[in-house]
Coordinates of C-alpha atoms in Angstrom, one line a residue:
Chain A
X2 CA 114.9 87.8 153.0
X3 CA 116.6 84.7 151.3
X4 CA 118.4 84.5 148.0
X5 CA 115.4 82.0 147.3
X6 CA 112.6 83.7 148.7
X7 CA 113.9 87.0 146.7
X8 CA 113.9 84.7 143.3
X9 CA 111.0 83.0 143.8
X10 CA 108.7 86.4 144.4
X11 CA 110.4 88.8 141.9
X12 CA 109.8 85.1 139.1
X13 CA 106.1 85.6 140.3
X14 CA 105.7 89.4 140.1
X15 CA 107.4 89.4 136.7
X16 CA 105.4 86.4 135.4
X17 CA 101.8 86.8 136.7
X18 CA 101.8 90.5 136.8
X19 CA 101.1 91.4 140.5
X20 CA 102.1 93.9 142.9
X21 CA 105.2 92.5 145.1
X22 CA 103.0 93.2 148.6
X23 CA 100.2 90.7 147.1
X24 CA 103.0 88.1 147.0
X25 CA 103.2 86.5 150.7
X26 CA 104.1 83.1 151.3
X27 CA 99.6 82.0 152.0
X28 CA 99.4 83.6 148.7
X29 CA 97.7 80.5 146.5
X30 CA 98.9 81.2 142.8
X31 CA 95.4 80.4 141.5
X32 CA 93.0 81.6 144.4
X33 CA 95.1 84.7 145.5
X34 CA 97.4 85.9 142.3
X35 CA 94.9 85.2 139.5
X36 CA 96.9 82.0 137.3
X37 CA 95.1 79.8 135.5
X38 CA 96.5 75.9 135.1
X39 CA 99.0 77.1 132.1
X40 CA 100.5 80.3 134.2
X41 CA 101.7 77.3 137.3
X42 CA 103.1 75.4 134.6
X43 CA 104.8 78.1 133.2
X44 CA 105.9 79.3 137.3
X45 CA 107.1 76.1 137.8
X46 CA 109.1 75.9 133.9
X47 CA 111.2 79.5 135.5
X48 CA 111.8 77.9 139.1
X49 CA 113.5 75.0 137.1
X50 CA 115.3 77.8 134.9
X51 CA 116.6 79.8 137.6
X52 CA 117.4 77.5 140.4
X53 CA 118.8 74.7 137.8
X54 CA 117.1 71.4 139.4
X55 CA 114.1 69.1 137.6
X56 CA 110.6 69.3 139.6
X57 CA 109.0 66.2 139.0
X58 CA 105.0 66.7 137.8
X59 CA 103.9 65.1 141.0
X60 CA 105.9 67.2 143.0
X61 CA 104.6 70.2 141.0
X62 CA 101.2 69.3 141.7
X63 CA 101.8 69.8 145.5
X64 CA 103.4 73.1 144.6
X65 CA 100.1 75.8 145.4
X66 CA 101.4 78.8 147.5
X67 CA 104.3 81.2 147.2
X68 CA 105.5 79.3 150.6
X69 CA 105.4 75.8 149.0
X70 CA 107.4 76.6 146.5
X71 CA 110.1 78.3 148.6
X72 CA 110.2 75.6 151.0
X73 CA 110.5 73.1 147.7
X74 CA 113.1 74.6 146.1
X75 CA 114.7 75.3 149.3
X76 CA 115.2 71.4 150.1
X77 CA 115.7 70.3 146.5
X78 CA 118.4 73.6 144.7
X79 CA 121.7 72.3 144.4
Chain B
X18 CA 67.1 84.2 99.2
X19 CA 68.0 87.6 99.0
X20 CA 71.6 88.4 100.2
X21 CA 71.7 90.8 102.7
X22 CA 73.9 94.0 102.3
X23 CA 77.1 94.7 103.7
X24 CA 78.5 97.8 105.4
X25 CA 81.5 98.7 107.2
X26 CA 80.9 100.6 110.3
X27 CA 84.6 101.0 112.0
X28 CA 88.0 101.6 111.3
X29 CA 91.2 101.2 113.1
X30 CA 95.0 100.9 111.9
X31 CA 98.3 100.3 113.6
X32 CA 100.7 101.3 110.6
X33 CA 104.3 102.0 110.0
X34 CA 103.3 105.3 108.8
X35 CA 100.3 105.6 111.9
X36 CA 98.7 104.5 114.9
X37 CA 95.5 105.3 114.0
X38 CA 93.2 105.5 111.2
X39 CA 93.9 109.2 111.1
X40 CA 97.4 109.2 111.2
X41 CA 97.4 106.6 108.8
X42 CA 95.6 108.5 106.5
X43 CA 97.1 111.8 107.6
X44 CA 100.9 109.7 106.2
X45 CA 99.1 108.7 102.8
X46 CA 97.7 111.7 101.6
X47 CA 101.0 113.7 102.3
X48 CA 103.1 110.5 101.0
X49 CA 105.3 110.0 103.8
X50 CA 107.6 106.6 103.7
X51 CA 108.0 104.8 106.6
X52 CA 110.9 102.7 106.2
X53 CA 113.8 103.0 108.6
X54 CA 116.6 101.6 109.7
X55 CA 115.7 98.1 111.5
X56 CA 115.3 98.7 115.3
X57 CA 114.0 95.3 116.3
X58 CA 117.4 93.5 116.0
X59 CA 120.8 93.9 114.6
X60 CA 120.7 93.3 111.3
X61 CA 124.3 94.3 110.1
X62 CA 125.0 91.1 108.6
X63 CA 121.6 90.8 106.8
X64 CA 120.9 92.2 102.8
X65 CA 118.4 94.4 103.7
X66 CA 118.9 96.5 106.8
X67 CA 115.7 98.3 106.9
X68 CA 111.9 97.6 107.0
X69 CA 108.7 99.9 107.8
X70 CA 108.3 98.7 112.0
X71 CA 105.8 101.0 113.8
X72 CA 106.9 103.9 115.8
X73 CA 106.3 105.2 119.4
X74 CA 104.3 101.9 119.9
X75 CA 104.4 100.9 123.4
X76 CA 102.3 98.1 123.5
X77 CA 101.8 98.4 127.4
X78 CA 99.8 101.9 126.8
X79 CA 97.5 99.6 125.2
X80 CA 97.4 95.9 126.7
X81 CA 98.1 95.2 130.1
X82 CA 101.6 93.7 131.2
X83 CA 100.5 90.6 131.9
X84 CA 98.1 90.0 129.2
X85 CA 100.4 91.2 126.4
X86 CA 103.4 88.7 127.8
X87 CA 100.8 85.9 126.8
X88 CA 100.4 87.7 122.9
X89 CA 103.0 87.4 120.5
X90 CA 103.1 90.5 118.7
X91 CA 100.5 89.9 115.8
X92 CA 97.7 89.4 118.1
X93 CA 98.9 92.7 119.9
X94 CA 98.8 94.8 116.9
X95 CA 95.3 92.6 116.7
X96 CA 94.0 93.9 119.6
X97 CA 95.5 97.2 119.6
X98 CA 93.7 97.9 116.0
X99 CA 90.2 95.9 116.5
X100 CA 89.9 98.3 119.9
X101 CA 90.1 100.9 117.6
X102 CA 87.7 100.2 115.2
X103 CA 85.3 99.3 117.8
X104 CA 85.2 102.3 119.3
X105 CA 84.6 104.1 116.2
X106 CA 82.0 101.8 115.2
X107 CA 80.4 102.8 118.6
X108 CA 79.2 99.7 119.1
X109 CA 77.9 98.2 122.6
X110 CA 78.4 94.9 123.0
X111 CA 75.4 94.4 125.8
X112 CA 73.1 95.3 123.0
X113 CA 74.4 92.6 120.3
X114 CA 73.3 89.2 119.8
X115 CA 77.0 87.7 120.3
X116 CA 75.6 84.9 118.9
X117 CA 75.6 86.8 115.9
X118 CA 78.8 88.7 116.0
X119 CA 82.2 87.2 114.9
X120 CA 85.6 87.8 114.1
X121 CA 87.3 86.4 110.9
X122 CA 91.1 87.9 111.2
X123 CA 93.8 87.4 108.5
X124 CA 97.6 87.1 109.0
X125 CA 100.3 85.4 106.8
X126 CA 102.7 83.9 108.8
X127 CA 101.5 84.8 112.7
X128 CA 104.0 84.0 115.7
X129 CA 106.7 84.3 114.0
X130 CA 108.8 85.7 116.9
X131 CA 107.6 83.0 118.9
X132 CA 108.3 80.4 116.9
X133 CA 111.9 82.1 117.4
X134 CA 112.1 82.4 120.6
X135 CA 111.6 78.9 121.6
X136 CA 113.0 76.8 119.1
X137 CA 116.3 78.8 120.1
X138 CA 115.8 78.5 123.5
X139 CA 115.8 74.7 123.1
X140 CA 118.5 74.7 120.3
X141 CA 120.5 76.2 123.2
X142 CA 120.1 74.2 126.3
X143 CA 121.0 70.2 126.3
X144 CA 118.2 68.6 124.9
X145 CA 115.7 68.6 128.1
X146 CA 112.7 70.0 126.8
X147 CA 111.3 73.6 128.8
X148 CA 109.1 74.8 125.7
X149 CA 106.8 77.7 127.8
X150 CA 103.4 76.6 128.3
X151 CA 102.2 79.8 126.0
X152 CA 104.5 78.8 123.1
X153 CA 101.8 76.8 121.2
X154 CA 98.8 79.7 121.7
X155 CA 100.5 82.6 121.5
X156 CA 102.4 81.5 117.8
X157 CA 99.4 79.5 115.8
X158 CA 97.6 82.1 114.0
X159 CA 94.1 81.9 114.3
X160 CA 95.0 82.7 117.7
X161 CA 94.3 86.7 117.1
X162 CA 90.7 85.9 116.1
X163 CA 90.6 83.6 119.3
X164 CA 91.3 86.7 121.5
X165 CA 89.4 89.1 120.1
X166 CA 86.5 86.6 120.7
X167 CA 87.3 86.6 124.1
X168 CA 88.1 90.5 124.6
X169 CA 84.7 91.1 123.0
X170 CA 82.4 87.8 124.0
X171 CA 81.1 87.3 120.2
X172 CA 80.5 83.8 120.0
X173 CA 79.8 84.0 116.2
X174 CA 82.2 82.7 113.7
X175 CA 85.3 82.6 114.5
X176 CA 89.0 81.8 112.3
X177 CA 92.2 83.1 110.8
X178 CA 92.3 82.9 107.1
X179 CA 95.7 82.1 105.9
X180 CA 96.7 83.0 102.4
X181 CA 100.4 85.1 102.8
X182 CA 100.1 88.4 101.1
X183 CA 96.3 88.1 100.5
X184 CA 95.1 86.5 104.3
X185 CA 93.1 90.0 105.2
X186 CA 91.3 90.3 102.0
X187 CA 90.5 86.8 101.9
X188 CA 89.3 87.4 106.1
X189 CA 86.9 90.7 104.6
X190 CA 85.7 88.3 101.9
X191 CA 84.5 85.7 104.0
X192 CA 83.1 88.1 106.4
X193 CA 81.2 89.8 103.5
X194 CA 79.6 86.4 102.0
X195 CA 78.7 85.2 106.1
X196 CA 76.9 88.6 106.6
X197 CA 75.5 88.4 103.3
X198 CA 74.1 84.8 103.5
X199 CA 72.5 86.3 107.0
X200 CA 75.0 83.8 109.4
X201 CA 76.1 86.9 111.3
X202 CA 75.0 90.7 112.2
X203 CA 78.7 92.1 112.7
X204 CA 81.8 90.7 112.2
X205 CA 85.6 92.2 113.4
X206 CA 87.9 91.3 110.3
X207 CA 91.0 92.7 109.1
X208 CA 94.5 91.4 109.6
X209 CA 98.0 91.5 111.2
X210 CA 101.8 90.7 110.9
X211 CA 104.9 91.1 112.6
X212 CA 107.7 89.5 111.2
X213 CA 110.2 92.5 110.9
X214 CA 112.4 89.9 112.8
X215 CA 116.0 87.7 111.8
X216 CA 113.4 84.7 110.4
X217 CA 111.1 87.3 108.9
X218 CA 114.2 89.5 107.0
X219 CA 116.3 86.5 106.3
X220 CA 113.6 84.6 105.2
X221 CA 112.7 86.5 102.6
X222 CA 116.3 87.7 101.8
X223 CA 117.2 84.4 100.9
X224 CA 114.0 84.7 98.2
X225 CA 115.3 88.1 97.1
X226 CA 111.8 89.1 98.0
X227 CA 112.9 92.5 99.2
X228 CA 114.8 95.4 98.2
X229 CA 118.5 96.0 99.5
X230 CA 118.4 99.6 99.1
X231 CA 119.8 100.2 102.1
X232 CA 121.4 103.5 101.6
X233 CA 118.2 105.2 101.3
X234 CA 115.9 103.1 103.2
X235 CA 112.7 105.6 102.4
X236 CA 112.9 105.4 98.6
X237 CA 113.6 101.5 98.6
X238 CA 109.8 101.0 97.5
X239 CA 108.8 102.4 94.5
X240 CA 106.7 100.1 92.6
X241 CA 106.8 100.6 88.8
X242 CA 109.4 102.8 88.4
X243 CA 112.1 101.2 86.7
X244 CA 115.0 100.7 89.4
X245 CA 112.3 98.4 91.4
X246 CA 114.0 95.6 93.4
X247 CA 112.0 94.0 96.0
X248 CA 109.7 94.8 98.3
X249 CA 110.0 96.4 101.9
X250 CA 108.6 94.3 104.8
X251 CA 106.4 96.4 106.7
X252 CA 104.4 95.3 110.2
X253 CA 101.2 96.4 112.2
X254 CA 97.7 96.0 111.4
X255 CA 93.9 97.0 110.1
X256 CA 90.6 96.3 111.8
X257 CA 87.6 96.8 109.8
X258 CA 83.9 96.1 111.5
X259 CA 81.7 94.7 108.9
X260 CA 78.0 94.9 109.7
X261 CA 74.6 94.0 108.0
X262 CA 73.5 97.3 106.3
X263 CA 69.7 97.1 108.2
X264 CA 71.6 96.0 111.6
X265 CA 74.1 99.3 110.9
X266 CA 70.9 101.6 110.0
X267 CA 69.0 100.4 112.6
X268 CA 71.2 101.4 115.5
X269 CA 72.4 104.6 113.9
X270 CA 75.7 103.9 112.8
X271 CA 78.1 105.8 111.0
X272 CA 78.7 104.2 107.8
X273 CA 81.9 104.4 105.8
X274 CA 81.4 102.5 102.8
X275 CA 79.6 99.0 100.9
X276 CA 81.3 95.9 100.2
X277 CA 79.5 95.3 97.0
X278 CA 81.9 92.5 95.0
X279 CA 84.9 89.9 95.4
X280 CA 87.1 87.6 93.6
X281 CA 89.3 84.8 94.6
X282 CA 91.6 82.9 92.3
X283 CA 94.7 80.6 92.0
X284 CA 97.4 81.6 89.5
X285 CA 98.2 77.4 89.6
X286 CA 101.7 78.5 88.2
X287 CA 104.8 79.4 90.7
X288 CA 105.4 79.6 94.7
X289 CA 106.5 82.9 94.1
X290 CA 106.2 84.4 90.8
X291 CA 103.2 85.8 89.6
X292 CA 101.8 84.4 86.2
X293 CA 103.8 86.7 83.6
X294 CA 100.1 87.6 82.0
X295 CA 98.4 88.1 85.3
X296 CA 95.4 85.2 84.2
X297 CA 94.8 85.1 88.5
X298 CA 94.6 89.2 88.8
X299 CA 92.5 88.9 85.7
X300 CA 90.4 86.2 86.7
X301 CA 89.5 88.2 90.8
X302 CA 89.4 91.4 89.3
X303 CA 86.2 90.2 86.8
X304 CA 84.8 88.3 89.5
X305 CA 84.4 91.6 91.6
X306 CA 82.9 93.3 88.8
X307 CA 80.4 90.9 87.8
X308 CA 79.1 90.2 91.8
X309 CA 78.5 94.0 92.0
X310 CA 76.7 93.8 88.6
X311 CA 79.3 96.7 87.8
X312 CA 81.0 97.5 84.1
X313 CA 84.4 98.5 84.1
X314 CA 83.8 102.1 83.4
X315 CA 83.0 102.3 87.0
X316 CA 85.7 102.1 88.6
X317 CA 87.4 105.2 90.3
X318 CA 90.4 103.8 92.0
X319 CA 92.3 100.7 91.8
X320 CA 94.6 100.1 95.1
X321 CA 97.1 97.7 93.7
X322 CA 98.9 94.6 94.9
X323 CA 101.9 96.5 93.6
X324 CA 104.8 95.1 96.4
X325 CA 107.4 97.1 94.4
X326 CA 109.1 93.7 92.8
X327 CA 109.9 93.6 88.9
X328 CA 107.6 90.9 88.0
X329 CA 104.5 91.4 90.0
X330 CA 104.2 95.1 89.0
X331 CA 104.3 94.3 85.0
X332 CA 102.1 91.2 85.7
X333 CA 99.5 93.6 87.8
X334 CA 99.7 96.2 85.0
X335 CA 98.9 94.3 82.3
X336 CA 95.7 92.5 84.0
X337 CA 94.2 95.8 85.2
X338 CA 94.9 96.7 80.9
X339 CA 92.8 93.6 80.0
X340 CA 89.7 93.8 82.1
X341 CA 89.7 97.6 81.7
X342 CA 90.8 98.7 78.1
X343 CA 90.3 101.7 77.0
X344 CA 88.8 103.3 81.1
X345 CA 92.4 101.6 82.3
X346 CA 93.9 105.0 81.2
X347 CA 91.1 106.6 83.4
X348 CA 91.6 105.2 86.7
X349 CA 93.1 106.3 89.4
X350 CA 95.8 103.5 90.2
X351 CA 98.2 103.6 93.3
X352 CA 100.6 101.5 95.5
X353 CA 100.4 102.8 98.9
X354 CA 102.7 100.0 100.0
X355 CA 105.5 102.4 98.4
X356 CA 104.7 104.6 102.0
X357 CA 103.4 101.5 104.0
X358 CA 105.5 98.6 103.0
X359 CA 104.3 95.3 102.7
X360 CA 102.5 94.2 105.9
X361 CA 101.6 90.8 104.3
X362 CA 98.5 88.9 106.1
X363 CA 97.5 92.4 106.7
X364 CA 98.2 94.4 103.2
X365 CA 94.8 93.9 102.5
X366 CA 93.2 95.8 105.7
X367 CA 95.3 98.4 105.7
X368 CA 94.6 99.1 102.3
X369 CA 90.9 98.2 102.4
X370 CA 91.1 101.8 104.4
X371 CA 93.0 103.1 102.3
X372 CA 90.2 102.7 99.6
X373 CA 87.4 104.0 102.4
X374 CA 89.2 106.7 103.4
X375 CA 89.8 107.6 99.5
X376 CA 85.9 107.2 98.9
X377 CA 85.4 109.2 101.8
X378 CA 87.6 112.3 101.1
X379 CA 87.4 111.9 97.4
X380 CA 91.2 112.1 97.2
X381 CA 93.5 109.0 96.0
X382 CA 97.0 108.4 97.6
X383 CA 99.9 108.4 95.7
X384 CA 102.5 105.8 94.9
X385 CA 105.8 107.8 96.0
X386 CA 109.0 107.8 94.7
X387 CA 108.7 107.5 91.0
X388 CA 111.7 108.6 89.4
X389 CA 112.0 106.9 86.1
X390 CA 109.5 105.4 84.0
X391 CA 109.9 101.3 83.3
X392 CA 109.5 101.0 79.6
X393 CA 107.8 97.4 80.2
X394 CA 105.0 99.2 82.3
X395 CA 102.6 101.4 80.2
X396 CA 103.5 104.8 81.6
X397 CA 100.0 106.4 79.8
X398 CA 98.2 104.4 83.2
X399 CA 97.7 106.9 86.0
X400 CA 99.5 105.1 88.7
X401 CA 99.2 108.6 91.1
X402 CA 102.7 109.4 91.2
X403 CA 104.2 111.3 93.8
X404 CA 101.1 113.6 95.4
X405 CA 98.0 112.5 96.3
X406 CA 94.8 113.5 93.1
X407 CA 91.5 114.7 93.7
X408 CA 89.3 113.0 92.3
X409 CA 85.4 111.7 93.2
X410 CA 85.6 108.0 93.9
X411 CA 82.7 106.1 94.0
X412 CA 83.8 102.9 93.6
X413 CA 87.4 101.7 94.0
X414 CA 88.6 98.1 93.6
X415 CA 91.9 97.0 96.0
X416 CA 94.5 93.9 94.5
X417 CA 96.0 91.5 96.9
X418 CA 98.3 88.7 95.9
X419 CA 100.0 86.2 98.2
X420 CA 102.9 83.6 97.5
X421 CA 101.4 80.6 96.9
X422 CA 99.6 81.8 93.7
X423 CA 96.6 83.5 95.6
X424 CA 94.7 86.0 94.5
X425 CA 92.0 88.3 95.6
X426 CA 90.0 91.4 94.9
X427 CA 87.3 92.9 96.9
X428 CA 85.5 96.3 95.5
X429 CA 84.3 98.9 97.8
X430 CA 81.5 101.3 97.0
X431 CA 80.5 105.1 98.5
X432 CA 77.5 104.3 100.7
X433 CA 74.0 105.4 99.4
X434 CA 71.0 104.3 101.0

């Protein structure tokens, strides 16, 4: 597994309370792992923490699934 | 219109000396302290290295992970308590009108740890702004009655009454007056706090609100003895489920006790200090007797404000000498924040079952460590010293005084039909 996919799932199990085998990269944060609007804010507020870059709002609209936020964060860490 | 009556149905305490109502009252009557040491943080470099914090409380036993990230820790204690007291009140919620059943909470300061959390986590960084989405909700402090709502699904009334030291009592009087002018069936009220934190201690430090007896932490309060010096921040929290008495009958319920009277005044004098003759004590303590159509001769038991400071304690004393002459030397008096501490917004829940419990068992707790008698404070009063008394209580009256001036006084009455 990559650095980033390691950080990205262990930020989501911490923050939305889930079991680690829920957390696959389909896995929609609202349909599949129970957030509400305020919990992907608050996801999005830790990938900027941990991985030190600034996601714009509209990017962090298009940011739904486990996968899309890898892949993000994968093409935009510094 | 007739007012309807008030009962209180269900109990439930998270306290420095108990995590339940009977532990709680299990610590009063054998007049444990439960100041410590300060775990919370490091407080080497602060006055006052102690407080009364709660012990063996896990929150996760109680609240799931992911819920209680989302509570600061006054609406934890909140939730922790008020699930208590429901259960005891054994009441279903698919049988209530939850149109009809609210929650008025008090607390004095609310997300206090927070507030602290973020402000330093943005004091720290360079300026860009990451405040956590949850900041805002989980600090403001009619948030706890928010989330009991939601826990529970009553869609009555619903607020935090905000008043420091006095926020619960002023939540049970409100509560009382909505039942009583038939706006609601049941209502959760009762309060919480938990600022044993650096704002909290330092905070009040700087006021040289609390005591610096740090050498013997458990004998730091000990209102109206003579070495008094501040008060001992305390945290956790008291539920209390207030119910329409015909509501209550009707569905069987146990019932603990009436709210028959209440008094709320200003002191319009300091931020801090009492007024030096009391006029606000005075002034809520009459007001209770004359809404319960009560003389003063009735009075059993008299849980006082009594935070263990040198002016509020003489102030206290000589307003409960005024309203009650000559029966003052009868009463029963006590100050169980000398065992509790001072849990602020929530003194007066706590302590509002303390006066149950005391109508319940017929036995007053005592205000512990008296060692020496103050010469300013008339030491013919029966202030309870030491052990807990016998004694029938029918009716007992509890004091609570907040910064600001506030003051408040409810009266609590053995049920009879």
């Amino acid at each position: 597994m990559s650095d980033v996919k390691s950080k990205v799932m262990s930020i989501i199990v911490d923050k939305l309370g889930v079991a680690e085998d829920e957390v696959n990269a389909e896995a929609s944060f609202t349909n599949d792992l129970g957030a509400d609007s305020l919990d992907t804010v608050e996801l999005i507020m830790e990938f900027e923490k941990e991985f030190n870059i600034a996601i714009p709002d509209d990017q962090a609209e298009k940011i739904q699934t486990v996968g899309d936020a890898i892949s993000y964060i994968e093409g935009n860490a510094k | 219109m007739e007012l309807k009556r008030v009962v209180i149905t269900g109990l439930g305490a998270l306290t420095p000396i108990g995590n339940t109502t009977d532990e709680y009252w299990q610590g009063l009557v054998s007049g444990v302290s439960g100041a410590a040491k300060i775990t919370k943080f490091d407080a080497e470099k602060f006055k006052t290295q102690f407080a009364c914090e709660l012990k063996n409380f896990n929150v996760e036993d109680h609240i799931d992970r992911r819920e209680a990230r989302r509570l600061d820790p006054f609406s934890q204690y909140a939730i922790v308590s008020t699930a208590e007291a429901m259960v005891d009140s054994g009441l279903n919620v698919e049988n209530l009108n939850l149109d009809r059943a609210g929650v008025i909470w008090g607390s004095g300061i609310g997300g206090l740890t927070t507030f602290q959390e973020e402000a330093s986590s943005f004091a720290s960084g360079d300026g860009t702004p990451r405040f956590n989405p949850f900041f805002i909700p989980k600090m403001i402090v009619d948030i706890a009655a928010g989330h009991i709502s939601m826990k529970y699904g009553f869609r009555g009334p619903n607020y935090v009454t905000v008043s420091a030291c006095a926020s619960s009592n002023n939540a049970m009087i409100d509560a009382f007056n909505l039942i009583r002018l038939n706006k609601a069936d049941v209502i959760i009220s009762g309060g919480s706090e938990a600022c044993v934190n650096e704002p909290g201690v330092g905070g009040f430090n700087a006021l040289k609100a609390l005591s610096t007896r740090n050498d013997d932490p458990k004998t730091a309060s000990r209102p109206f003895d003579v070495d008094r010096e501040g008060f001992v921040l305390g945290e956790g929290s008291g539920a209390l489920i207030l119910e329409e008495l015909e509501h209550a009958k009707a569905r069987g319920a146990k019932i603990y006790a009436e709210i028959v009277g209440s008094g709320l005044s200003a002191d319009a004098h300091h931020i801090t200090a009492p007024h030096p003759e009391g006029l606000g004590a005075i002034s809520v303590m009459k007001q209770a007797l004359a809404e319960a159509n009560l003389s003063p001769e009735d009075i059993d038991y008299i849980n006082v404000h009594g935070t263990s400071t040198p002016l509020g304690d003489i102030a206290e004393t000589k307003a409960i000498k005024n309203v009650f002459g000559e029966h003052a030397y009868d009463l029963n008096i006590s100050s169980t924040k000398s065992m509790t501490g001072h849990l602020l917004g929530a003194a007066g829940a706590i302590e509002a079952i303390a006066c149950i419990k005391a109508i319940q068992n017929n036995i007053v707790p005592p205000t512990i460590n008296h060692f020496t008698d103050d010469p300013e404070i008339d030491n013919k009063l029966n202030f309870t010293f030491n052990k807990a008394q016998e004694r029938e209580v029918k009716y007992a009256l509890s004091n609570t005084f907040g910064f600001g001036g506030h003051n408040t006084s409810v009266i609590f009455k053995s049920y009879e039909d």
